[in-house]
Amino acid sequence: EGGPPREGSGGGGGLAEAEPELVEGWEREQREIAGRVVCDDSRLGFDGGTCEGLERVGGVDISFVKDNSEEACATLVVLGFPSMEVMYEVSRPVRMKVPYVPGFLAFRECADLLEILEELKRERPEAYPQVIMVDGSGLLHHRMCGLACHLGVLSDTPSLGVAKNLLACHGLTKKGVADAMASLDAAAEADPPPPPPPPPTPPPP
């Protein structure tokens, strides 16, 4: 899709496109929201290790009209788990009212995503997702408050950041991550995990 880069791409926009006082306010709000993020499994409502009890997984995204940074489409899809059958989906046109500024994607997109989530919660609460996958960063963010954290706190819903690109912060670089992944792959090839145990033998009839 066209439109501005996503959070994590490191390009486009800039502080020059937003008033310094506004950006300072955004930074304060991000720090406040970051302090409300819960990073353990205590509020999941399902087993975070085995996914037992997980029945509904949501995904949200905003896609842009080609060569237009204001006209966009906000989408929410909820899948049943583990069937992956579509339980609910909605897409609607939206107009961006805030310029894209790197590190502040939530202030551009969160309101529209929150609106479609709240609408689902009102109209079909039985289909509301237990966890949401968000096209943007989560804790991997300069102030530990990417779009996924921002939306998760405001919607009071566990959320995962699924960014298309690495946000270079906290000492991470694309090369460093690529090298680390290559090392893990090499280690796995040198010492592969043992095969799974055979299924139990059924009792005789």
Coordinates of C-alpha atoms in Angstrom, one line a residue:
E1 CA 0.0 0.0 0.0
G2 CA 1.0 3.6 -0.4
G3 CA 1.0 6.2 2.3
P4 CA 3.7 7.1 5.0
P5 CA 6.1 4.6 6.4
R6 CA 5.0 2.4 9.3
E7 CA 6.4 2.7 12.8
G8 CA 9.7 1.0 12.7
S9 CA 10.7 2.1 9.2
G10 CA 12.7 5.0 10.4
G11 CA 11.8 7.2 7.4
G12 CA 9.3 9.8 6.4
G13 CA 7.7 12.6 8.5
G14 CA 9.8 14.4 11.1
L15 CA 9.5 16.7 14.1
A16 CA 9.4 19.6 11.7
E17 CA 5.9 18.6 10.8
A18 CA 4.6 18.9 14.3
E19 CA 4.7 21.8 16.8
P20 CA 7.5 21.2 19.5
E21 CA 5.0 21.8 22.3
L22 CA 2.7 19.2 20.8
V23 CA 5.5 16.6 20.6
E24 CA 6.5 17.3 24.2
G25 CA 3.0 16.6 25.2
W26 CA 3.0 13.4 23.2
E27 CA 6.2 12.3 24.9
R28 CA 4.7 12.9 28.4
E29 CA 1.6 10.9 27.4
Q30 CA 3.7 8.0 26.1
R31 CA 5.6 7.8 29.3
E32 CA 2.4 7.9 31.3
I33 CA 0.9 5.1 29.2
A34 CA 4.1 3.1 29.3
G35 CA 3.8 3.1 33.1
R36 CA 0.5 1.4 32.8
V37 CA 1.7 -1.4 30.5
V38 CA 1.4 -4.9 32.1
C39 CA 4.1 -7.2 30.8
D40 CA 3.2 -10.5 32.6
D41 CA 0.4 -13.0 31.9
S42 CA -1.6 -12.2 35.0
R43 CA -4.4 -10.5 33.0
L44 CA -4.5 -12.6 29.9
G45 CA -7.6 -14.7 30.6
F46 CA -5.9 -17.7 28.9
D47 CA -2.6 -19.6 29.4
G48 CA 0.2 -17.6 27.8
G49 CA 2.4 -20.6 27.5
T50 CA 0.1 -23.2 26.0
C51 CA -2.7 -20.9 24.7
E52 CA -5.2 -23.0 26.5
G53 CA -8.4 -21.0 26.8
L54 CA -7.5 -18.7 23.9
E55 CA -10.5 -18.6 21.5
R56 CA -10.4 -15.2 19.7
V57 CA -7.4 -13.4 18.1
G58 CA -7.8 -10.0 16.6
G59 CA -5.7 -8.1 14.1
V60 CA -5.8 -4.3 13.3
D61 CA -4.2 -2.3 10.6
I62 CA -4.6 1.0 8.8
S63 CA -3.8 1.0 5.0
F64 CA -3.4 4.0 2.9
V65 CA -4.6 5.0 -0.5
K66 CA -1.6 5.0 -2.9
D67 CA 0.2 8.4 -3.0
N68 CA -2.2 9.8 -0.4
S69 CA -1.1 10.2 3.3
E70 CA -4.5 11.2 4.6
E71 CA -7.1 8.9 3.0
A72 CA -6.9 5.5 4.6
C73 CA -8.8 2.4 5.6
A74 CA -9.0 1.0 9.2
T75 CA -9.6 -2.7 9.5
L76 CA -10.3 -5.1 12.3
V77 CA -10.5 -8.9 11.8
V78 CA -11.2 -11.4 14.6
L79 CA -10.3 -15.1 14.0
G80 CA -11.4 -18.1 16.0
F81 CA -8.5 -20.0 17.6
P82 CA -7.2 -22.5 16.7
S83 CA -9.6 -22.9 13.8
M84 CA -8.5 -19.5 12.2
E85 CA -12.1 -19.0 10.9
V86 CA -13.2 -15.4 10.5
M87 CA -15.6 -14.5 13.3
Y88 CA -15.8 -10.8 12.6
E89 CA -14.4 -8.3 10.2
V90 CA -14.9 -4.6 9.5
S91 CA -13.2 -2.1 7.3
R92 CA -14.0 1.6 7.0
P93 CA -12.6 4.7 5.4
V94 CA -10.8 7.1 7.7
R95 CA -9.1 10.4 7.2
M96 CA -5.8 11.1 9.1
K97 CA -5.9 14.3 11.0
V98 CA -2.4 14.1 12.5
P99 CA 0.8 14.1 10.4
Y100 CA 3.1 11.1 10.6
V101 CA 5.9 11.7 13.0
P102 CA 8.4 8.9 13.6
G103 CA 7.9 7.4 17.1
F104 CA 4.4 8.9 17.5
L105 CA 2.3 6.6 15.2
A106 CA -0.3 6.1 17.9
F107 CA -1.3 9.7 17.9
R108 CA -2.1 9.4 14.2
E109 CA -3.8 6.0 14.1
C110 CA -4.9 4.9 17.6
A111 CA -8.2 6.8 17.8
D112 CA -9.6 5.2 14.6
L113 CA -8.5 1.7 15.7
L114 CA -9.9 2.2 19.2
E115 CA -13.2 3.3 17.7
I116 CA -13.8 0.1 15.8
L117 CA -12.7 -2.0 18.8
E118 CA -15.2 -0.2 21.1
E119 CA -17.9 -0.6 18.5
L120 CA -17.3 -4.4 18.4
K121 CA -17.3 -4.5 22.2
R122 CA -20.7 -2.7 22.3
E123 CA -22.4 -4.6 19.5
R124 CA -20.9 -8.1 19.6
P125 CA -19.1 -8.6 22.9
E126 CA -19.0 -12.3 22.4
A127 CA -16.7 -11.8 19.4
Y128 CA -14.3 -9.3 21.1
P129 CA -10.7 -10.5 20.8
Q130 CA -8.8 -11.8 23.8
V131 CA -5.5 -10.6 22.3
I132 CA -4.9 -8.1 19.4
M133 CA -2.0 -8.2 16.9
V134 CA -1.1 -4.6 15.9
D135 CA 0.7 -3.4 12.8
G136 CA 3.3 -1.4 14.7
S137 CA 5.8 -1.5 17.5
G138 CA 5.0 -2.4 21.1
L139 CA 7.7 -2.3 23.8
L140 CA 10.4 -1.9 21.2
H141 CA 10.1 1.9 21.1
H142 CA 12.2 4.8 22.3
R143 CA 9.8 5.4 25.3
M144 CA 8.6 1.7 25.5
C145 CA 5.2 2.8 24.2
G146 CA 4.7 2.0 20.5
L147 CA 1.3 1.8 18.9
A148 CA 0.6 -1.7 20.2
C149 CA 1.2 -0.6 23.9
H150 CA -0.8 2.6 23.4
L151 CA -3.8 0.7 21.9
G152 CA -3.6 -2.1 24.4
V153 CA -3.7 0.2 27.4
L154 CA -6.5 2.4 26.1
S155 CA -8.6 -0.6 25.0
D156 CA -7.7 -2.6 28.1
T157 CA -6.8 -5.5 25.8
P158 CA -3.6 -7.6 25.6
S159 CA -1.8 -6.5 22.5
L160 CA 1.2 -7.6 20.4
G161 CA 3.3 -5.3 18.2
V162 CA 3.9 -6.9 14.8
A163 CA 6.0 -4.3 13.0
K164 CA 7.1 -4.8 9.5
N165 CA 10.4 -3.1 10.1
L166 CA 12.9 -3.0 13.0
L167 CA 12.7 0.3 15.0
A168 CA 16.4 1.0 15.7
C169 CA 16.4 1.9 19.4
H170 CA 17.9 0.6 22.7
G171 CA 21.1 -0.3 20.9
L172 CA 19.4 -2.6 18.3
T173 CA 20.4 -2.3 14.6
K174 CA 19.2 -4.3 11.6
K175 CA 22.7 -5.8 11.2
G176 CA 23.0 -6.8 14.8
V177 CA 19.6 -8.5 14.8
A178 CA 20.4 -10.3 11.5
D179 CA 23.7 -11.5 12.9
A180 CA 22.1 -12.7 16.1
M181 CA 19.4 -14.6 14.1
A182 CA 22.1 -16.2 11.9
S183 CA 23.9 -17.3 15.0
L184 CA 20.8 -18.9 16.4
D185 CA 20.1 -20.6 13.1
A186 CA 23.6 -22.0 13.0
A187 CA 23.4 -23.3 16.5
A188 CA 20.0 -25.0 15.8
E189 CA 21.5 -26.7 12.7
A190 CA 24.5 -27.9 14.7
D191 CA 22.5 -29.2 17.6
P192 CA 18.9 -29.9 16.4
P193 CA 16.2 -30.5 19.0
P194 CA 15.3 -34.1 19.7
P195 CA 12.3 -35.5 17.8
P196 CA 9.0 -35.6 19.6
P197 CA 8.1 -38.7 21.5
P198 CA 5.9 -41.3 19.8
P199 CA 2.2 -41.2 20.6
P200 CA 1.1 -43.5 23.4
T201 CA 0.1 -47.0 22.4
P202 CA -3.7 -47.3 22.7
P203 CA -4.9 -49.9 25.2
P204 CA -6.1 -53.3 23.8
P205 CA -9.8 -53.6 23.1

